[in-house]
Amino acid sequence: MGKRKVAALEKIEADLAGLQYKIRKDPEAYEKEFIENWQQFDAAHEKFLAAPVGADSNSLITFREQIDLIAHCAELYPQITATFPDALKDVLTKHHAVLEPTLREKIVSSLTLLRRKDVIDSNYLLTTLFPILISTPSKSLRMVLYQKILSDIRNTNTKTTNHRVNRTMQTVLYNLVTSDRSSPKAIWAVKLVRELWRRQIWADAKTVDIMRQASLADNEKVVVGSVRFFLGGDREREEFEDESSDEETIDIKKVKHSIEINKKTKKAKKALDRAVDRAKKQERKKNSPHPLNFSALHLLQDPQGFSENLFEKHLQNSKSKLSLESKLLVLQLVTRLVGLHKLTIISLYSWFIKHLSPRQQSASSFLASLAQGTHNLVPPDAIEPLIQKIANEFVSEASASEVCSAGLNAIREICARQPLAMNETLLQDLVEYRKSKDKGVMMAAKGLLSLYREKGANMLRKKDRGKEATISLKSGDLKQLRYGEEEVGEIEGLELLAKWKEEQKKRKRAERGLPEDGEDAEKAEGEDEDEDEDEWEVASMDSSDSGEWIRVSDSEDEAEPEPDVKKQKIDLEHREEGDKENAAEDSMDFQKLATTQILTPADLAKLRELRMEANIDKAMGNRKRKHEIESRHVDEGLTAEQIEAPSKLRKSTKEERIALAREGKPDREEHKSTQAIRKAKKEAEGKSSTNKEKARKKNFMMTLGKAKSKQKRSLVTTRNILKNHIERSKSGGRRRNGISR
């Protein structure tokens, strides 16, 4: 076979690769050769600038190889290559639209390489690439530039936060968004910010301010992207954290064991070193303190003004060109802000009137947004007409069961946030739907009934109040908050700790034989003693003055005073007042505990235990739900699926039951027995088979000799062999694992 002829360009490429290796090994010895290549690059650069479109393919290949060589060796000759980054920047900025794709990508990768070698800084690279990203028509170039910009910002903020680069880039993005509201170029600012927020590289108020300005743009894509950032950015960040934390843990023992058994190679040793480094990194990450991740909705500087601007520009404005789906996203953001920050936009609730109809497209989304935008500081007069409209349009005998259950569920969600918006007549009418034959309607009505048993039992009929609500009303424990009244903040579960401490105190006093009410008993004993002393002193003074014995009648000890009816009534009233005062004191005990005592670590541990028990009781149905409904939308938001949930309470079909049973299970191509599944799992984990399995798979001809010898054994030999086998099995096998040496 003859020798293959090598083309001239292949020789040049091979020569440049070899020269690059030699230059990096000994820069001083090959400085002359590098200068010659630099002069060739300079000539090719001038030739390209003279005719960027009409250049032939050979000269472009040579130019590309020269760029690659100089980019890899630029840090070795900084004085010679001082103008190299500016030359590449000039070519890419002016001629990126007409450049050959391979040459264009080579220039971009060379600039990134120079940044990695610290020849140029991040500001230089980002201010070069970003203007091209938002102006180039090439889709492939846009994707390359986007990835390069993203990776550079991520690498810059790896060890410590680079505030200088972050401020520069954030200013560029902010100016891009605010300079032209109708320009589609701002979509790249939205994409970059969302990705950097997801990776927790940018998590400050400046980042949120960029997205706030983007959501007020005129371009629909920009608005939808920024609104989705506020609605789902935190969920994306949590999912990214879960993905990074769910990485497969490295089993160092397994890797070492495989290296000891297999052939010793450098590759295996490097794999072990990488596994050890990765395990150490995971351990450091596990032990590092968790960063404070504030929600984007909490980092807004002016939520009231922002929500008003959003509502006026995209929803209230009749000239808005957003589609219905986009408007629903904006509406969800506005109501989320209103509910989270307890804002007041009165015109928002009157705007809802025309959309609360079963014939309205995506009616359940409008109901969910209305419930989400309600809180206890909204005037009840503003919400009462909306509840009446929902009851008239959705809840009736003629409505479909899905419509009726969705209406009842929406009313319940609204009233959970503002119970004062419901009037007594309408409530009693809606509660009657709990007798409906449809399961969804019945459950929705029962949910409304249970809500008002907790929030306002006095609005219900006596027969509908239930046992607990009736007792609470009589004792005065159940009080309906007035408009604008806030509940007192407290440590969660502190009343459980106070109650537990009081029970422990009573138990200890009972063990000692003392009365349970220790302080009251001591006070009573002290008062009795004082009274006896006073009486004794008075008697002694009288006796000393008169000098005679005091006459005491015999009937004093025997005769009992007649019962006084008025006195009994007064005592009964005092006792009732005392019970009320004791109840008030019990309710204030946990507040005294928080304000007068310092909780020890043992107290905090007991508090966690009591809180866990309370949560278990709550899950088992032994305790009432408290603040669960009204606080749910604060972190997660309310969706249309939650409004429609009661309507799905029907008997599922066979296909739905099969799909539910298969959910979460791995797909199997063919049916396998349990033993086969265990075997496949064992093989996947790299575990070997047992000796019995190996003996079962052994070739028959290999076992034939042993079988023949077994037949020729005498009874004595067989007995001795069996006896030795039993002894070995008792002592841990042939290796004597059960015997301590």
PDB file of C-alpha atoms in Angstrom, residues 81-308:
ATOM      1  CA  THR A  81      -0.136  40.306  21.591  1.00  0.00           C
ATOM      2  CA  ALA A  82      -1.393  43.480  23.308  1.00  0.00           C
ATOM      3  CA  THR A  83      -3.602  44.413  20.318  1.00  0.00           C
ATOM      4  CA  PHE A  84      -4.872  40.862  19.694  1.00  0.00           C
ATOM      5  CA  PRO A  85      -8.158  41.088  21.747  1.00  0.00           C
ATOM      6  CA  ASP A  86      -9.057  44.431  20.127  1.00  0.00           C
ATOM      7  CA  ALA A  87      -8.437  42.966  16.663  1.00  0.00           C
ATOM      8  CA  LEU A  88     -10.768  40.022  17.349  1.00  0.00           C
ATOM      9  CA  LYS A  89     -13.366  42.341  18.862  1.00  0.00           C
ATOM     10  CA  ASP A  90     -13.240  44.614  15.818  1.00  0.00           C
ATOM     11  CA  VAL A  91     -13.702  41.714  13.372  1.00  0.00           C
ATOM     12  CA  LEU A  92     -16.572  40.158  15.368  1.00  0.00           C
ATOM     13  CA  THR A  93     -18.424  43.415  16.053  1.00  0.00           C
ATOM     14  CA  LYS A  94     -18.325  44.813  12.516  1.00  0.00           C
ATOM     15  CA  HIS A  95     -18.583  41.677  10.390  1.00  0.00           C
ATOM     16  CA  HIS A  96     -20.442  39.071  12.489  1.00  0.00           C
ATOM     17  CA  ALA A  97     -23.314  39.009   9.978  1.00  0.00           C
ATOM     18  CA  VAL A  98     -21.077  38.039   6.985  1.00  0.00           C
ATOM     19  CA  LEU A  99     -18.444  35.907   8.716  1.00  0.00           C
ATOM     20  CA  GLU A 100     -18.143  32.215   7.918  1.00  0.00           C
ATOM     21  CA  PRO A 101     -19.788  30.229  10.786  1.00  0.00           C
ATOM     22  CA  THR A 102     -16.637  28.248  11.680  1.00  0.00           C
ATOM     23  CA  LEU A 103     -14.467  31.395  11.719  1.00  0.00           C
ATOM     24  CA  ARG A 104     -17.092  33.236  13.755  1.00  0.00           C
ATOM     25  CA  GLU A 105     -17.247  30.488  16.379  1.00  0.00           C
ATOM     26  CA  LYS A 106     -13.429  30.348  16.461  1.00  0.00           C
ATOM     27  CA  ILE A 107     -13.248  34.077  17.252  1.00  0.00           C
ATOM     28  CA  VAL A 108     -15.859  33.732  20.014  1.00  0.00           C
ATOM     29  CA  SER A 109     -14.091  30.728  21.559  1.00  0.00           C
ATOM     30  CA  SER A 110     -10.705  32.547  21.306  1.00  0.00           C
ATOM     31  CA  LEU A 111     -12.105  35.529  23.224  1.00  0.00           C
ATOM     32  CA  THR A 112     -13.475  33.148  25.866  1.00  0.00           C
ATOM     33  CA  LEU A 113     -10.072  31.450  26.049  1.00  0.00           C
ATOM     34  CA  LEU A 114      -8.359  34.808  26.560  1.00  0.00           C
ATOM     35  CA  ARG A 115     -10.782  35.520  29.400  1.00  0.00           C
ATOM     36  CA  ARG A 116     -10.002  32.154  30.975  1.00  0.00           C
ATOM     37  CA  LYS A 117      -6.276  32.937  30.784  1.00  0.00           C
ATOM     38  CA  ASP A 118      -6.916  36.394  32.379  1.00  0.00           C
ATOM     39  CA  VAL A 119      -5.638  38.227  29.312  1.00  0.00           C
ATOM     40  CA  ILE A 120      -8.935  40.163  29.282  1.00  0.00           C
ATOM     41  CA  ASP A 121     -11.431  40.657  32.097  1.00  0.00           C
ATOM     42  CA  SER A 122     -15.122  39.743  32.318  1.00  0.00           C
ATOM     43  CA  ASN A 123     -16.361  43.273  31.620  1.00  0.00           C
ATOM     44  CA  TYR A 124     -14.431  43.338  28.334  1.00  0.00           C
ATOM     45  CA  LEU A 125     -15.816  39.960  27.241  1.00  0.00           C
ATOM     46  CA  LEU A 126     -19.432  40.615  28.291  1.00  0.00           C
ATOM     47  CA  THR A 127     -19.609  44.090  26.753  1.00  0.00           C
ATOM     48  CA  THR A 128     -18.274  42.572  23.532  1.00  0.00           C
ATOM     49  CA  LEU A 129     -20.580  39.573  23.269  1.00  0.00           C
ATOM     50  CA  PHE A 130     -23.871  40.940  24.606  1.00  0.00           C
ATOM     51  CA  PRO A 131     -24.475  43.641  21.910  1.00  0.00           C
ATOM     52  CA  ILE A 132     -23.923  40.957  19.262  1.00  0.00           C
ATOM     53  CA  LEU A 133     -26.325  38.609  21.056  1.00  0.00           C
ATOM     54  CA  ILE A 134     -29.240  41.054  20.813  1.00  0.00           C
ATOM     55  CA  SER A 135     -28.515  42.140  17.219  1.00  0.00           C
ATOM     56  CA  THR A 136     -27.357  39.092  15.236  1.00  0.00           C
ATOM     57  CA  PRO A 137     -29.916  37.298  13.024  1.00  0.00           C
ATOM     58  CA  SER A 138     -28.051  33.963  13.298  1.00  0.00           C
ATOM     59  CA  LYS A 139     -29.796  31.541  15.649  1.00  0.00           C
ATOM     60  CA  SER A 140     -26.719  29.336  16.110  1.00  0.00           C
ATOM     61  CA  LEU A 141     -24.552  32.334  17.004  1.00  0.00           C
ATOM     62  CA  ARG A 142     -27.163  33.559  19.493  1.00  0.00           C
ATOM     63  CA  MET A 143     -27.148  30.217  21.301  1.00  0.00           C
ATOM     64  CA  VAL A 144     -23.328  30.129  21.419  1.00  0.00           C
ATOM     65  CA  LEU A 145     -23.124  33.699  22.741  1.00  0.00           C
ATOM     66  CA  TYR A 146     -25.862  33.061  25.311  1.00  0.00           C
ATOM     67  CA  GLN A 147     -24.025  30.015  26.694  1.00  0.00           C
ATOM     68  CA  LYS A 148     -20.670  31.854  26.749  1.00  0.00           C
ATOM     69  CA  ILE A 149     -22.123  34.864  28.604  1.00  0.00           C
ATOM     70  CA  LEU A 150     -23.924  32.654  31.090  1.00  0.00           C
ATOM     71  CA  SER A 151     -20.880  30.473  31.810  1.00  0.00           C
ATOM     72  CA  ASP A 152     -18.613  33.518  32.207  1.00  0.00           C
ATOM     73  CA  ILE A 153     -20.921  35.146  34.781  1.00  0.00           C
ATOM     74  CA  ARG A 154     -21.212  31.824  36.606  1.00  0.00           C
ATOM     75  CA  ASN A 155     -17.428  31.271  36.661  1.00  0.00           C
ATOM     76  CA  THR A 156     -16.812  34.852  37.793  1.00  0.00           C
ATOM     77  CA  ASN A 157     -19.086  34.338  40.819  1.00  0.00           C
ATOM     78  CA  THR A 158     -17.899  30.821  41.718  1.00  0.00           C
ATOM     79  CA  LYS A 159     -15.535  31.534  44.629  1.00  0.00           C
ATOM     80  CA  THR A 160     -16.858  34.921  45.737  1.00  0.00           C
ATOM     81  CA  THR A 161     -19.534  37.258  44.460  1.00  0.00           C
ATOM     82  CA  ASN A 162     -18.021  39.642  41.900  1.00  0.00           C
ATOM     83  CA  HIS A 163     -20.098  42.752  42.597  1.00  0.00           C
ATOM     84  CA  ARG A 164     -18.310  44.864  39.983  1.00  0.00           C
ATOM     85  CA  VAL A 165     -19.136  42.533  37.077  1.00  0.00           C
ATOM     86  CA  ASN A 166     -22.663  41.937  38.382  1.00  0.00           C
ATOM     87  CA  ARG A 167     -23.402  45.663  38.640  1.00  0.00           C
ATOM     88  CA  THR A 168     -22.068  46.312  35.143  1.00  0.00           C
ATOM     89  CA  MET A 169     -24.133  43.523  33.593  1.00  0.00           C
ATOM     90  CA  GLN A 170     -27.271  44.414  35.554  1.00  0.00           C
ATOM     91  CA  THR A 171     -26.990  48.037  34.407  1.00  0.00           C
ATOM     92  CA  VAL A 172     -26.679  46.890  30.779  1.00  0.00           C
ATOM     93  CA  LEU A 173     -29.765  44.672  31.105  1.00  0.00           C
ATOM     94  CA  TYR A 174     -31.759  47.378  32.909  1.00  0.00           C
ATOM     95  CA  ASN A 175     -30.966  49.928  30.172  1.00  0.00           C
ATOM     96  CA  LEU A 176     -31.899  47.389  27.495  1.00  0.00           C
ATOM     97  CA  VAL A 177     -35.320  46.806  29.076  1.00  0.00           C
ATOM     98  CA  THR A 178     -36.150  50.458  29.784  1.00  0.00           C
ATOM     99  CA  SER A 179     -34.732  52.067  26.604  1.00  0.00           C
ATOM    100  CA  ASP A 180     -37.383  50.673  24.241  1.00  0.00           C
ATOM    101  CA  ARG A 181     -40.512  49.153  25.793  1.00  0.00           C
ATOM    102  CA  SER A 182     -41.767  47.664  22.532  1.00  0.00           C
ATOM    103  CA  SER A 183     -38.455  46.075  21.434  1.00  0.00           C
ATOM    104  CA  PRO A 184     -38.268  42.253  21.423  1.00  0.00           C
ATOM    105  CA  LYS A 185     -34.542  42.423  22.283  1.00  0.00           C
ATOM    106  CA  ALA A 186     -35.423  42.610  25.996  1.00  0.00           C
ATOM    107  CA  ILE A 187     -36.339  38.905  25.880  1.00  0.00           C
ATOM    108  CA  TRP A 188     -32.608  38.104  26.189  1.00  0.00           C
ATOM    109  CA  ALA A 189     -32.403  40.144  29.376  1.00  0.00           C
ATOM    110  CA  VAL A 190     -35.362  38.154  30.740  1.00  0.00           C
ATOM    111  CA  LYS A 191     -33.775  34.819  29.776  1.00  0.00           C
ATOM    112  CA  LEU A 192     -30.421  35.687  31.347  1.00  0.00           C
ATOM    113  CA  VAL A 193     -31.951  36.960  34.576  1.00  0.00           C
ATOM    114  CA  ARG A 194     -34.231  33.925  34.951  1.00  0.00           C
ATOM    115  CA  GLU A 195     -31.346  31.490  34.450  1.00  0.00           C
ATOM    116  CA  LEU A 196     -29.008  33.347  36.824  1.00  0.00           C
ATOM    117  CA  TRP A 197     -31.796  33.551  39.425  1.00  0.00           C
ATOM    118  CA  ARG A 198     -32.454  29.835  39.050  1.00  0.00           C
ATOM    119  CA  ARG A 199     -28.778  29.075  39.697  1.00  0.00           C
ATOM    120  CA  GLN A 200     -28.764  31.518  42.672  1.00  0.00           C
ATOM    121  CA  ILE A 201     -25.979  33.597  41.141  1.00  0.00           C
ATOM    122  CA  TRP A 202     -28.117  36.752  41.133  1.00  0.00           C
ATOM    123  CA  ALA A 203     -30.553  36.941  44.048  1.00  0.00           C
ATOM    124  CA  ASP A 204     -30.735  40.619  44.998  1.00  0.00           C
ATOM    125  CA  ALA A 205     -33.254  43.445  44.668  1.00  0.00           C
ATOM    126  CA  LYS A 206     -31.548  44.861  41.548  1.00  0.00           C
ATOM    127  CA  THR A 207     -32.301  41.624  39.685  1.00  0.00           C
ATOM    128  CA  VAL A 208     -35.949  41.791  40.707  1.00  0.00           C
ATOM    129  CA  ASP A 209     -36.084  45.438  39.611  1.00  0.00           C
ATOM    130  CA  ILE A 210     -34.969  44.440  36.085  1.00  0.00           C
ATOM    131  CA  MET A 211     -37.835  41.952  35.860  1.00  0.00           C
ATOM    132  CA  ARG A 212     -40.243  44.515  37.285  1.00  0.00           C
ATOM    133  CA  GLN A 213     -39.410  46.868  34.423  1.00  0.00           C
ATOM    134  CA  ALA A 214     -39.657  44.009  31.916  1.00  0.00           C
ATOM    135  CA  SER A 215     -43.175  43.109  33.087  1.00  0.00           C
ATOM    136  CA  LEU A 216     -44.280  46.671  32.231  1.00  0.00           C
ATOM    137  CA  ALA A 217     -43.053  46.353  28.629  1.00  0.00           C
ATOM    138  CA  ASP A 218     -45.272  46.478  25.535  1.00  0.00           C
ATOM    139  CA  ASN A 219     -43.933  43.303  23.923  1.00  0.00           C
ATOM    140  CA  GLU A 220     -46.050  40.300  24.892  1.00  0.00           C
ATOM    141  CA  LYS A 221     -43.176  37.774  25.014  1.00  0.00           C
ATOM    142  CA  VAL A 222     -41.176  40.004  27.344  1.00  0.00           C
ATOM    143  CA  VAL A 223     -44.204  40.548  29.607  1.00  0.00           C
ATOM    144  CA  VAL A 224     -45.056  36.830  29.789  1.00  0.00           C
ATOM    145  CA  GLY A 225     -41.429  35.843  30.524  1.00  0.00           C
ATOM    146  CA  SER A 226     -41.055  38.362  33.340  1.00  0.00           C
ATOM    147  CA  VAL A 227     -44.479  37.545  34.856  1.00  0.00           C
ATOM    148  CA  ARG A 228     -43.625  33.834  34.823  1.00  0.00           C
ATOM    149  CA  PHE A 229     -40.403  34.724  36.655  1.00  0.00           C
ATOM    150  CA  PHE A 230     -42.389  36.225  39.533  1.00  0.00           C
ATOM    151  CA  LEU A 231     -44.928  33.391  39.595  1.00  0.00           C
ATOM    152  CA  GLY A 232     -42.570  30.422  39.206  1.00  0.00           C
ATOM    153  CA  GLY A 233     -38.983  31.631  39.680  1.00  0.00           C
ATOM    154  CA  ASP A 234     -38.770  30.433  43.277  1.00  0.00           C
ATOM    155  CA  ARG A 235     -40.177  27.028  42.378  1.00  0.00           C
ATOM    156  CA  GLU A 236     -37.589  26.686  39.575  1.00  0.00           C
ATOM    157  CA  ARG A 237     -34.827  27.569  42.033  1.00  0.00           C
ATOM    158  CA  GLU A 238     -36.030  24.968  44.545  1.00  0.00           C
ATOM    159  CA  GLU A 239     -36.222  22.312  41.814  1.00  0.00           C
ATOM    160  CA  PHE A 240     -32.670  23.157  40.738  1.00  0.00           C
ATOM    161  CA  GLU A 241     -31.525  22.779  44.371  1.00  0.00           C
ATOM    162  CA  ASP A 242     -33.252  19.400  44.611  1.00  0.00           C
ATOM    163  CA  GLU A 243     -31.618  18.245  41.370  1.00  0.00           C
ATOM    164  CA  SER A 244     -28.159  19.273  42.566  1.00  0.00           C
ATOM    165  CA  SER A 245     -28.714  17.683  46.010  1.00  0.00           C
ATOM    166  CA  ASP A 246     -30.073  14.443  44.515  1.00  0.00           C
ATOM    167  CA  GLU A 247     -26.795  13.672  42.766  1.00  0.00           C
ATOM    168  CA  GLU A 248     -25.679  10.079  43.093  1.00  0.00           C
ATOM    169  CA  THR A 249     -23.556   9.692  46.202  1.00  0.00           C
ATOM    170  CA  ILE A 250     -20.140   8.121  45.714  1.00  0.00           C
ATOM    171  CA  ASP A 251     -19.457   4.864  47.541  1.00  0.00           C
ATOM    172  CA  ILE A 252     -15.704   5.078  48.201  1.00  0.00           C
ATOM    173  CA  LYS A 253     -15.508   1.532  49.595  1.00  0.00           C
ATOM    174  CA  LYS A 254     -17.065   0.109  46.444  1.00  0.00           C
ATOM    175  CA  VAL A 255     -14.640   2.012  44.187  1.00  0.00           C
ATOM    176  CA  LYS A 256     -11.620   0.902  46.261  1.00  0.00           C
ATOM    177  CA  HIS A 257     -12.838  -2.694  46.254  1.00  0.00           C
ATOM    178  CA  SER A 258     -13.207  -2.726  42.454  1.00  0.00           C
ATOM    179  CA  ILE A 259      -9.709  -1.253  42.052  1.00  0.00           C
ATOM    180  CA  GLU A 260      -8.171  -3.892  44.350  1.00  0.00           C
ATOM    181  CA  ILE A 261      -9.823  -6.722  42.410  1.00  0.00           C
ATOM    182  CA  ASN A 262      -9.387  -5.429  38.855  1.00  0.00           C
ATOM    183  CA  LYS A 263      -6.166  -4.665  37.028  1.00  0.00           C
ATOM    184  CA  LYS A 264      -4.124  -1.798  38.498  1.00  0.00           C
ATOM    185  CA  THR A 265      -4.048   1.073  35.973  1.00  0.00           C
ATOM    186  CA  LYS A 266      -3.430   4.821  36.081  1.00  0.00           C
ATOM    187  CA  LYS A 267      -6.925   5.395  34.749  1.00  0.00           C
ATOM    188  CA  ALA A 268      -8.488   3.515  37.669  1.00  0.00           C
ATOM    189  CA  LYS A 269      -6.342   5.451  40.159  1.00  0.00           C
ATOM    190  CA  LYS A 270      -7.447   8.764  38.626  1.00  0.00           C
ATOM    191  CA  ALA A 271     -11.076   7.602  38.831  1.00  0.00           C
ATOM    192  CA  LEU A 272     -10.562   6.881  42.546  1.00  0.00           C
ATOM    193  CA  ASP A 273      -9.036  10.314  43.115  1.00  0.00           C
ATOM    194  CA  ARG A 274     -11.951  11.988  41.304  1.00  0.00           C
ATOM    195  CA  ALA A 275     -14.449   9.992  43.371  1.00  0.00           C
ATOM    196  CA  VAL A 276     -12.721  11.013  46.612  1.00  0.00           C
ATOM    197  CA  ASP A 277     -12.707  14.696  45.576  1.00  0.00           C
ATOM    198  CA  ARG A 278     -16.367  14.515  44.611  1.00  0.00           C
ATOM    199  CA  ALA A 279     -17.300  12.882  47.919  1.00  0.00           C
ATOM    200  CA  LYS A 280     -15.397  15.566  49.846  1.00  0.00           C
ATOM    201  CA  LYS A 281     -17.134  18.278  47.839  1.00  0.00           C
ATOM    202  CA  GLN A 282     -20.552  16.763  48.612  1.00  0.00           C
ATOM    203  CA  GLU A 283     -19.652  16.598  52.310  1.00  0.00           C
ATOM    204  CA  ARG A 284     -18.555  20.249  52.336  1.00  0.00           C
ATOM    205  CA  LYS A 285     -21.754  21.251  50.554  1.00  0.00           C
ATOM    206  CA  LYS A 286     -23.845  19.274  53.046  1.00  0.00           C
ATOM    207  CA  ASN A 287     -22.168  20.916  56.055  1.00  0.00           C
ATOM    208  CA  SER A 288     -22.132  24.452  54.640  1.00  0.00           C
ATOM    209  CA  PRO A 289     -24.731  26.915  56.010  1.00  0.00           C
ATOM    210  CA  HIS A 290     -27.895  27.270  53.946  1.00  0.00           C
ATOM    211  CA  PRO A 291     -28.126  30.658  52.189  1.00  0.00           C
ATOM    212  CA  LEU A 292     -31.083  32.950  52.810  1.00  0.00           C
ATOM    213  CA  ASN A 293     -33.239  32.760  49.693  1.00  0.00           C
ATOM    214  CA  PHE A 294     -35.776  35.555  49.628  1.00  0.00           C
ATOM    215  CA  SER A 295     -38.697  35.290  47.267  1.00  0.00           C
ATOM    216  CA  ALA A 296     -38.750  37.672  44.316  1.00  0.00           C
ATOM    217  CA  LEU A 297     -42.140  38.956  45.477  1.00  0.00           C
ATOM    218  CA  HIS A 298     -40.606  39.972  48.824  1.00  0.00           C
ATOM    219  CA  LEU A 299     -37.694  41.831  47.211  1.00  0.00           C
ATOM    220  CA  LEU A 300     -39.922  44.280  45.318  1.00  0.00           C
ATOM    221  CA  GLN A 301     -39.261  47.859  46.418  1.00  0.00           C
ATOM    222  CA  ASP A 302     -42.782  49.232  45.798  1.00  0.00           C
ATOM    223  CA  PRO A 303     -45.315  46.382  45.504  1.00  0.00           C
ATOM    224  CA  GLN A 304     -48.308  48.754  45.741  1.00  0.00           C
ATOM    225  CA  GLY A 305     -47.158  50.937  42.832  1.00  0.00           C
ATOM    226  CA  PHE A 306     -46.021  47.926  40.808  1.00  0.00           C
ATOM    227  CA  SER A 307     -49.352  46.105  41.146  1.00  0.00           C
ATOM    228  CA  GLU A 308     -51.303  49.270  40.308  1.00  0.00           C
TER     229      GLU A 308
END
